[in-house]
């Protein structure tokens, strides 16, 4: 079945560092891809999405590009802030087939001041 | 911005007891979902609900689980006889239509079974 694999955490960076969180997926169809973020004590918030190959999703300085050839959707940010500390979930959904979102295990990000 | 709201934020229940988790989806949304996240594990799909019936459910969603939309605003998840392994964070989500619109999640209810 479809699945999402993302890099293990925790990831610890200094403020203003460059961030990459790797995500790859396995899917039989043409899924939409998402990054969700969970700040401490809060629920899951959609950070960005891409619905087809070569789409780039972006929000709050974060970007991810839907790469069909490498089945990847890596999350990047050029300069992280302490407030970016959270757990980041890569996810996919193929609503042509079913209703559910399939999540990766999540990557905890710590940003040091 | 409209939000999905869940109550309570934390529920503690004795094993074997029934528990009802409550959700108020975003008002113009038509599709409703429950997910759970056991501590340290993936967020897992439980069930989706549309037009007053279950549209899909996972293997986790056995006979102990049920969902209901008792009125025009609430969406509930009931666990009939809780087990220790039901301890998890339960997330409700909703989406406006069946397309590429993303699901919007609530803050979750942490369920602790003693």
PDB file of C-alpha atoms in Angstrom:
ATOM      1  CA  UNK A   1       0.000   0.000   0.000  1.00  0.00           C
ATOM      2  CA  UNK A   2       0.889   3.649  -0.104  1.00  0.00           C
ATOM      3  CA  UNK A   3       3.406   4.878   2.446  1.00  0.00           C
ATOM      4  CA  UNK A   4       5.486   7.866   3.519  1.00  0.00           C
ATOM      5  CA  UNK A   5       9.008   7.760   4.899  1.00  0.00           C
ATOM      6  CA  UNK A   6      10.638  10.777   6.474  1.00  0.00           C
ATOM      7  CA  UNK A   7      13.920  11.339   8.197  1.00  0.00           C
ATOM      8  CA  UNK A   8      14.206  10.390  11.820  1.00  0.00           C
ATOM      9  CA  UNK A   9      14.522  13.121  14.361  1.00  0.00           C
ATOM     10  CA  UNK A  10      15.132  14.963  16.433  1.00  0.00           C
ATOM     11  CA  UNK A  11      16.813  17.533  14.231  1.00  0.00           C
ATOM     12  CA  UNK A  12      18.594  20.276  16.155  1.00  0.00           C
ATOM     13  CA  UNK A  13      19.722  23.447  14.394  1.00  0.00           C
ATOM     14  CA  UNK A  14      20.849  26.902  15.353  1.00  0.00           C
ATOM     15  CA  UNK A  15      18.698  29.887  14.513  1.00  0.00           C
ATOM     16  CA  UNK A  16      19.151  31.111  10.916  1.00  0.00           C
ATOM     17  CA  UNK A  17      20.472  27.737   9.753  1.00  0.00           C
ATOM     18  CA  UNK A  18      19.233  26.071   6.563  1.00  0.00           C
ATOM     19  CA  UNK A  19      16.690  23.298   7.099  1.00  0.00           C
ATOM     20  CA  UNK A  20      15.996  20.203   5.048  1.00  0.00           C
ATOM     21  CA  UNK A  21      13.687  17.435   6.203  1.00  0.00           C
ATOM     22  CA  UNK A  22      13.661  14.558   3.749  1.00  0.00           C
ATOM     23  CA  UNK A  23      10.460  12.820   2.729  1.00  0.00           C
ATOM     24  CA  UNK A  24       9.897  10.087   0.181  1.00  0.00           C
ATOM     25  CA  UNK A  25       6.690   8.334  -0.695  1.00  0.00           C
ATOM     26  CA  UNK A  26       5.391   5.171  -2.293  1.00  0.00           C
ATOM     27  CA  UNK A  27       2.101   5.385  -4.140  1.00  0.00           C
ATOM     28  CA  UNK A  28       0.372   3.502  -6.932  1.00  0.00           C
ATOM     29  CA  UNK A  29      -1.675   6.468  -8.119  1.00  0.00           C
ATOM     30  CA  UNK A  30      -1.192  10.223  -8.283  1.00  0.00           C
ATOM     31  CA  UNK A  31      -1.404  11.480  -4.739  1.00  0.00           C
ATOM     32  CA  UNK A  32      -1.438  14.974  -3.349  1.00  0.00           C
ATOM     33  CA  UNK A  33       1.426  15.628  -0.953  1.00  0.00           C
ATOM     34  CA  UNK A  34       1.349  17.638   2.247  1.00  0.00           C
ATOM     35  CA  UNK A  35       3.460  18.863   5.092  1.00  0.00           C
ATOM     36  CA  UNK A  36       1.639  19.245   8.405  1.00  0.00           C
ATOM     37  CA  UNK A  37       3.173  20.871  11.490  1.00  0.00           C
ATOM     38  CA  UNK A  38       2.345  20.244  15.133  1.00  0.00           C
ATOM     39  CA  UNK A  39       3.512  22.951  17.530  1.00  0.00           C
ATOM     40  CA  UNK A  40       3.860  21.983  21.206  1.00  0.00           C
ATOM     41  CA  UNK A  41       0.480  21.385  22.783  1.00  0.00           C
ATOM     42  CA  UNK A  42      -1.416  22.016  19.566  1.00  0.00           C
ATOM     43  CA  UNK A  43      -3.038  20.006  16.793  1.00  0.00           C
ATOM     44  CA  UNK A  44      -1.991  19.317  13.230  1.00  0.00           C
ATOM     45  CA  UNK A  45      -1.852  22.357  10.965  1.00  0.00           C
ATOM     46  CA  UNK A  46      -1.443  22.208   7.217  1.00  0.00           C
ATOM     47  CA  UNK A  47       1.840  23.899   6.365  1.00  0.00           C
ATOM     48  CA  UNK A  48       1.881  23.450   2.592  1.00  0.00           C
ATOM     49  CA  UNK A  49       0.686  21.164  -0.159  1.00  0.00           C
ATOM     50  CA  UNK A  50       1.322  20.162  -3.767  1.00  0.00           C
ATOM     51  CA  UNK A  51      -1.195  18.356  -5.913  1.00  0.00           C
ATOM     52  CA  UNK A  52       0.803  17.284  -8.967  1.00  0.00           C
ATOM     53  CA  UNK A  53       4.307  16.643 -10.174  1.00  0.00           C
ATOM     54  CA  UNK A  54       6.662  19.656 -10.216  1.00  0.00           C
ATOM     55  CA  UNK A  55       4.262  21.745  -8.092  1.00  0.00           C
ATOM     56  CA  UNK A  56       5.976  23.724  -5.359  1.00  0.00           C
ATOM     57  CA  UNK A  57       4.128  24.314  -2.141  1.00  0.00           C
ATOM     58  CA  UNK A  58       5.234  27.214   0.043  1.00  0.00           C
ATOM     59  CA  UNK A  59       4.185  28.908   3.259  1.00  0.00           C
ATOM     60  CA  UNK A  60       5.894  30.854   6.063  1.00  0.00           C
ATOM     61  CA  UNK A  61       9.257  30.581   4.302  1.00  0.00           C
ATOM     62  CA  UNK A  62       8.990  26.797   3.957  1.00  0.00           C
ATOM     63  CA  UNK A  63       9.026  25.148   0.534  1.00  0.00           C
ATOM     64  CA  UNK A  64       8.650  21.661  -0.863  1.00  0.00           C
ATOM     65  CA  UNK A  65       8.608  20.487  -4.480  1.00  0.00           C
ATOM     66  CA  UNK A  66       6.681  17.435  -5.692  1.00  0.00           C
ATOM     67  CA  UNK A  67       9.315  15.335  -7.463  1.00  0.00           C
ATOM     68  CA  UNK A  68       7.723  12.376  -9.209  1.00  0.00           C
ATOM     69  CA  UNK A  69      10.986  11.093 -10.643  1.00  0.00           C
ATOM     70  CA  UNK A  70      12.501  10.684  -7.176  1.00  0.00           C
ATOM     71  CA  UNK A  71       9.152  10.215  -5.346  1.00  0.00           C
ATOM     72  CA  UNK A  72      10.201  12.922  -2.918  1.00  0.00           C
ATOM     73  CA  UNK A  73       8.740  15.978  -1.216  1.00  0.00           C
ATOM     74  CA  UNK A  74      11.570  17.377   0.889  1.00  0.00           C
ATOM     75  CA  UNK A  75      10.805  20.304   3.180  1.00  0.00           C
ATOM     76  CA  UNK A  76      13.240  23.243   3.123  1.00  0.00           C
ATOM     77  CA  UNK A  77      13.612  26.611   4.779  1.00  0.00           C
ATOM     78  CA  UNK A  78      16.465  29.004   4.206  1.00  0.00           C
ATOM     79  CA  UNK A  79      16.691  30.478   7.705  1.00  0.00           C
ATOM     80  CA  UNK A  80      14.921  28.835  10.625  1.00  0.00           C
ATOM     81  CA  UNK A  81      13.663  30.606  13.731  1.00  0.00           C
ATOM     82  CA  UNK A  82      13.176  29.400  17.299  1.00  0.00           C
ATOM     83  CA  UNK A  83       9.432  29.591  16.670  1.00  0.00           C
ATOM     84  CA  UNK A  84       9.782  26.877  13.989  1.00  0.00           C
ATOM     85  CA  UNK A  85      10.437  24.301  16.705  1.00  0.00           C
ATOM     86  CA  UNK A  86       7.718  21.690  16.213  1.00  0.00           C
ATOM     87  CA  UNK A  87       7.039  18.224  14.824  1.00  0.00           C
ATOM     88  CA  UNK A  88       6.738  18.101  11.033  1.00  0.00           C
ATOM     89  CA  UNK A  89       4.711  15.397   9.274  1.00  0.00           C
ATOM     90  CA  UNK A  90       4.961  14.529   5.611  1.00  0.00           C
ATOM     91  CA  UNK A  91       1.744  13.052   4.265  1.00  0.00           C
ATOM     92  CA  UNK A  92      -0.064  11.953   1.133  1.00  0.00           C
ATOM     93  CA  UNK A  93      -3.630  11.554   0.038  1.00  0.00           C
ATOM     94  CA  UNK A  94      -5.030   9.981  -3.097  1.00  0.00           C
ATOM     95  CA  UNK A  95      -8.639  11.093  -3.091  1.00  0.00           C
ATOM     96  CA  UNK A  96      -9.233   9.495  -6.456  1.00  0.00           C
ATOM     97  CA  UNK A  97      -9.034   6.219  -4.542  1.00  0.00           C
ATOM     98  CA  UNK A  98      -9.982   6.782  -0.944  1.00  0.00           C
ATOM     99  CA  UNK A  99     -10.468   9.298   1.810  1.00  0.00           C
ATOM    100  CA  UNK A 100      -7.565   8.883   4.112  1.00  0.00           C
ATOM    101  CA  UNK A 101      -4.349  10.782   4.670  1.00  0.00           C
ATOM    102  CA  UNK A 102      -1.277   8.620   5.151  1.00  0.00           C
ATOM    103  CA  UNK A 103       1.282  10.213   7.438  1.00  0.00           C
ATOM    104  CA  UNK A 104       4.971   9.730   7.988  1.00  0.00           C
ATOM    105  CA  UNK A 105       6.232   9.214  11.524  1.00  0.00           C
ATOM    106  CA  UNK A 106       7.036  12.880  12.032  1.00  0.00           C
ATOM    107  CA  UNK A 107      10.327  14.698  12.547  1.00  0.00           C
ATOM    108  CA  UNK A 108      10.870  16.732  15.687  1.00  0.00           C
ATOM    109  CA  UNK A 109      12.749  19.972  15.027  1.00  0.00           C
ATOM    110  CA  UNK A 110      14.545  21.914  17.762  1.00  0.00           C
ATOM    111  CA  UNK A 111      15.875  25.358  16.948  1.00  0.00           C
ATOM    112  CA  UNK A 112      18.425  26.780  19.366  1.00  0.00           C
ATOM    113  CA  UNK A 113      18.691  30.555  19.848  1.00  0.00           C
TER     114      UNK A 113
ATOM    115  CA  UNK B   1     -10.079  31.502  10.367  1.00  0.00           C
ATOM    116  CA  UNK B   2     -12.636  28.749  11.126  1.00  0.00           C
ATOM    117  CA  UNK B   3     -11.325  25.901  13.234  1.00  0.00           C
ATOM    118  CA  UNK B   4     -12.153  22.320  14.080  1.00  0.00           C
ATOM    119  CA  UNK B   5     -12.708  22.157  17.833  1.00  0.00           C
ATOM    120  CA  UNK B   6     -12.427  19.059  19.998  1.00  0.00           C
ATOM    121  CA  UNK B   7     -13.507  18.407  23.560  1.00  0.00           C
ATOM    122  CA  UNK B   8     -12.281  17.458  26.040  1.00  0.00           C
ATOM    123  CA  UNK B   9      -8.586  18.142  25.563  1.00  0.00           C
ATOM    124  CA  UNK B  10      -7.745  15.289  27.943  1.00  0.00           C
ATOM    125  CA  UNK B  11      -9.958  12.366  28.957  1.00  0.00           C
ATOM    126  CA  UNK B  12      -9.024   9.836  31.616  1.00  0.00           C
ATOM    127  CA  UNK B  13     -11.153   6.684  31.726  1.00  0.00           C
ATOM    128  CA  UNK B  14     -11.072   3.333  33.455  1.00  0.00           C
ATOM    129  CA  UNK B  15     -10.531   0.304  31.239  1.00  0.00           C
ATOM    130  CA  UNK B  16     -13.824  -1.199  30.134  1.00  0.00           C
ATOM    131  CA  UNK B  17     -15.715   2.074  30.328  1.00  0.00           C
ATOM    132  CA  UNK B  18     -17.364   3.792  27.408  1.00  0.00           C
ATOM    133  CA  UNK B  19     -15.940   7.084  26.202  1.00  0.00           C
ATOM    134  CA  UNK B  20     -17.273   9.672  23.761  1.00  0.00           C
ATOM    135  CA  UNK B  21     -14.930  12.131  22.101  1.00  0.00           C
ATOM    136  CA  UNK B  22     -16.537  15.206  20.647  1.00  0.00           C
ATOM    137  CA  UNK B  23     -15.701  17.330  17.642  1.00  0.00           C
ATOM    138  CA  UNK B  24     -17.245  20.371  16.007  1.00  0.00           C
ATOM    139  CA  UNK B  25     -16.091  20.443  12.377  1.00  0.00           C
ATOM    140  CA  UNK B  26     -15.864  23.614  10.326  1.00  0.00           C
ATOM    141  CA  UNK B  27     -19.422  24.653   9.565  1.00  0.00           C
ATOM    142  CA  UNK B  28     -19.548  24.367   5.754  1.00  0.00           C
ATOM    143  CA  UNK B  29     -17.501  21.170   5.590  1.00  0.00           C
ATOM    144  CA  UNK B  30     -19.100  17.957   4.406  1.00  0.00           C
ATOM    145  CA  UNK B  31     -16.475  15.269   5.060  1.00  0.00           C
ATOM    146  CA  UNK B  32     -15.430  14.284   8.572  1.00  0.00           C
ATOM    147  CA  UNK B  33     -12.620  12.093   9.847  1.00  0.00           C
ATOM    148  CA  UNK B  34     -11.084  10.600  12.936  1.00  0.00           C
ATOM    149  CA  UNK B  35      -7.403   9.754  13.260  1.00  0.00           C
ATOM    150  CA  UNK B  36      -5.367   8.584  16.223  1.00  0.00           C
ATOM    151  CA  UNK B  37      -1.740   8.843  17.244  1.00  0.00           C
ATOM    152  CA  UNK B  38      -0.397   6.423  19.799  1.00  0.00           C
ATOM    153  CA  UNK B  39       2.498   8.028  21.662  1.00  0.00           C
ATOM    154  CA  UNK B  40       5.642   7.961  19.558  1.00  0.00           C
ATOM    155  CA  UNK B  41       3.917   6.407  16.554  1.00  0.00           C
ATOM    156  CA  UNK B  42       2.391   7.537  13.274  1.00  0.00           C
ATOM    157  CA  UNK B  43      -0.894   9.365  12.920  1.00  0.00           C
ATOM    158  CA  UNK B  44      -3.288   6.642  11.707  1.00  0.00           C
ATOM    159  CA  UNK B  45      -6.579   6.938   9.853  1.00  0.00           C
ATOM    160  CA  UNK B  46      -9.603   5.512  11.665  1.00  0.00           C
ATOM    161  CA  UNK B  47     -12.737   6.463   9.759  1.00  0.00           C
ATOM    162  CA  UNK B  48     -14.280   8.892   7.305  1.00  0.00           C
ATOM    163  CA  UNK B  49     -17.916  10.014   7.327  1.00  0.00           C
ATOM    164  CA  UNK B  50     -20.029  11.669   4.659  1.00  0.00           C
ATOM    165  CA  UNK B  51     -23.733  12.185   4.170  1.00  0.00           C
ATOM    166  CA  UNK B  52     -24.507  10.621   7.546  1.00  0.00           C
ATOM    167  CA  UNK B  53     -22.728   7.378   6.931  1.00  0.00           C
ATOM    168  CA  UNK B  54     -19.271   5.871   7.145  1.00  0.00           C
ATOM    169  CA  UNK B  55     -17.531   6.112   3.779  1.00  0.00           C
ATOM    170  CA  UNK B  56     -14.347   4.299   4.766  1.00  0.00           C
ATOM    171  CA  UNK B  57     -12.819   2.728   7.855  1.00  0.00           C
ATOM    172  CA  UNK B  58      -9.505   1.173   8.740  1.00  0.00           C
ATOM    173  CA  UNK B  59      -8.760  -2.172  10.350  1.00  0.00           C
ATOM    174  CA  UNK B  60      -8.366  -0.353  13.663  1.00  0.00           C
ATOM    175  CA  UNK B  61     -12.000   0.763  13.564  1.00  0.00           C
ATOM    176  CA  UNK B  62     -13.564  -2.440  14.876  1.00  0.00           C
ATOM    177  CA  UNK B  63     -16.949  -3.082  16.497  1.00  0.00           C
ATOM    178  CA  UNK B  64     -15.871  -1.227  19.635  1.00  0.00           C
ATOM    179  CA  UNK B  65     -15.816   2.038  17.711  1.00  0.00           C
ATOM    180  CA  UNK B  66     -18.709   4.040  16.327  1.00  0.00           C
ATOM    181  CA  UNK B  67     -19.214   7.520  14.950  1.00  0.00           C
ATOM    182  CA  UNK B  68     -22.236   9.729  14.868  1.00  0.00           C
ATOM    183  CA  UNK B  69     -23.318  13.154  13.752  1.00  0.00           C
ATOM    184  CA  UNK B  70     -26.136  13.664  16.252  1.00  0.00           C
ATOM    185  CA  UNK B  71     -27.033  17.176  15.097  1.00  0.00           C
ATOM    186  CA  UNK B  72     -25.914  19.686  12.507  1.00  0.00           C
ATOM    187  CA  UNK B  73     -22.702  20.613  14.235  1.00  0.00           C
ATOM    188  CA  UNK B  74     -21.204  17.788  16.314  1.00  0.00           C
ATOM    189  CA  UNK B  75     -19.306  14.705  15.178  1.00  0.00           C
ATOM    190  CA  UNK B  76     -18.554  12.112  17.848  1.00  0.00           C
ATOM    191  CA  UNK B  77     -16.351   9.066  18.237  1.00  0.00           C
ATOM    192  CA  UNK B  78     -17.518   6.469  20.762  1.00  0.00           C
ATOM    193  CA  UNK B  79     -15.408   3.655  22.113  1.00  0.00           C
ATOM    194  CA  UNK B  80     -17.746   1.156  23.726  1.00  0.00           C
ATOM    195  CA  UNK B  81     -15.455  -0.727  26.092  1.00  0.00           C
ATOM    196  CA  UNK B  82     -12.052   0.885  26.285  1.00  0.00           C
ATOM    197  CA  UNK B  83      -8.812  -1.080  26.375  1.00  0.00           C
ATOM    198  CA  UNK B  84      -5.382   0.015  27.555  1.00  0.00           C
ATOM    199  CA  UNK B  85      -4.183   0.100  23.961  1.00  0.00           C
ATOM    200  CA  UNK B  86      -6.823   2.716  23.099  1.00  0.00           C
ATOM    201  CA  UNK B  87      -4.685   5.273  24.947  1.00  0.00           C
ATOM    202  CA  UNK B  88      -3.706   7.774  22.263  1.00  0.00           C
ATOM    203  CA  UNK B  89      -4.253  11.258  20.904  1.00  0.00           C
ATOM    204  CA  UNK B  90      -7.415  11.320  18.797  1.00  0.00           C
ATOM    205  CA  UNK B  91      -7.694  13.917  16.059  1.00  0.00           C
ATOM    206  CA  UNK B  92     -10.856  15.000  14.308  1.00  0.00           C
ATOM    207  CA  UNK B  93     -10.623  16.516  10.828  1.00  0.00           C
ATOM    208  CA  UNK B  94     -12.982  17.920   8.239  1.00  0.00           C
ATOM    209  CA  UNK B  95     -12.808  19.000   4.621  1.00  0.00           C
ATOM    210  CA  UNK B  96     -15.212  20.916   2.407  1.00  0.00           C
ATOM    211  CA  UNK B  97     -15.494  18.545  -0.539  1.00  0.00           C
ATOM    212  CA  UNK B  98     -14.111  15.481  -2.244  1.00  0.00           C
ATOM    213  CA  UNK B  99     -11.266  16.983  -4.225  1.00  0.00           C
ATOM    214  CA  UNK B 100      -7.779  18.105  -3.435  1.00  0.00           C
ATOM    215  CA  UNK B 101      -8.985  20.277  -0.576  1.00  0.00           C
ATOM    216  CA  UNK B 102      -6.894  19.410   2.462  1.00  0.00           C
ATOM    217  CA  UNK B 103      -8.317  18.154   5.706  1.00  0.00           C
ATOM    218  CA  UNK B 104      -8.342  20.608   8.615  1.00  0.00           C
ATOM    219  CA  UNK B 105      -7.470  19.102  11.969  1.00  0.00           C
ATOM    220  CA  UNK B 106      -8.498  19.890  15.518  1.00  0.00           C
ATOM    221  CA  UNK B 107      -6.079  20.106  18.434  1.00  0.00           C
ATOM    222  CA  UNK B 108      -6.843  16.559  19.497  1.00  0.00           C
ATOM    223  CA  UNK B 109      -8.144  14.787  22.597  1.00  0.00           C
ATOM    224  CA  UNK B 110      -5.618  12.899  24.648  1.00  0.00           C
ATOM    225  CA  UNK B 111      -7.299   9.702  25.875  1.00  0.00           C
ATOM    226  CA  UNK B 112      -5.678   7.936  28.811  1.00  0.00           C
ATOM    227  CA  UNK B 113      -7.024   4.514  29.776  1.00  0.00           C
ATOM    228  CA  UNK B 114      -6.190   3.354  33.296  1.00  0.00           C
TER     229      UNK B 114
END
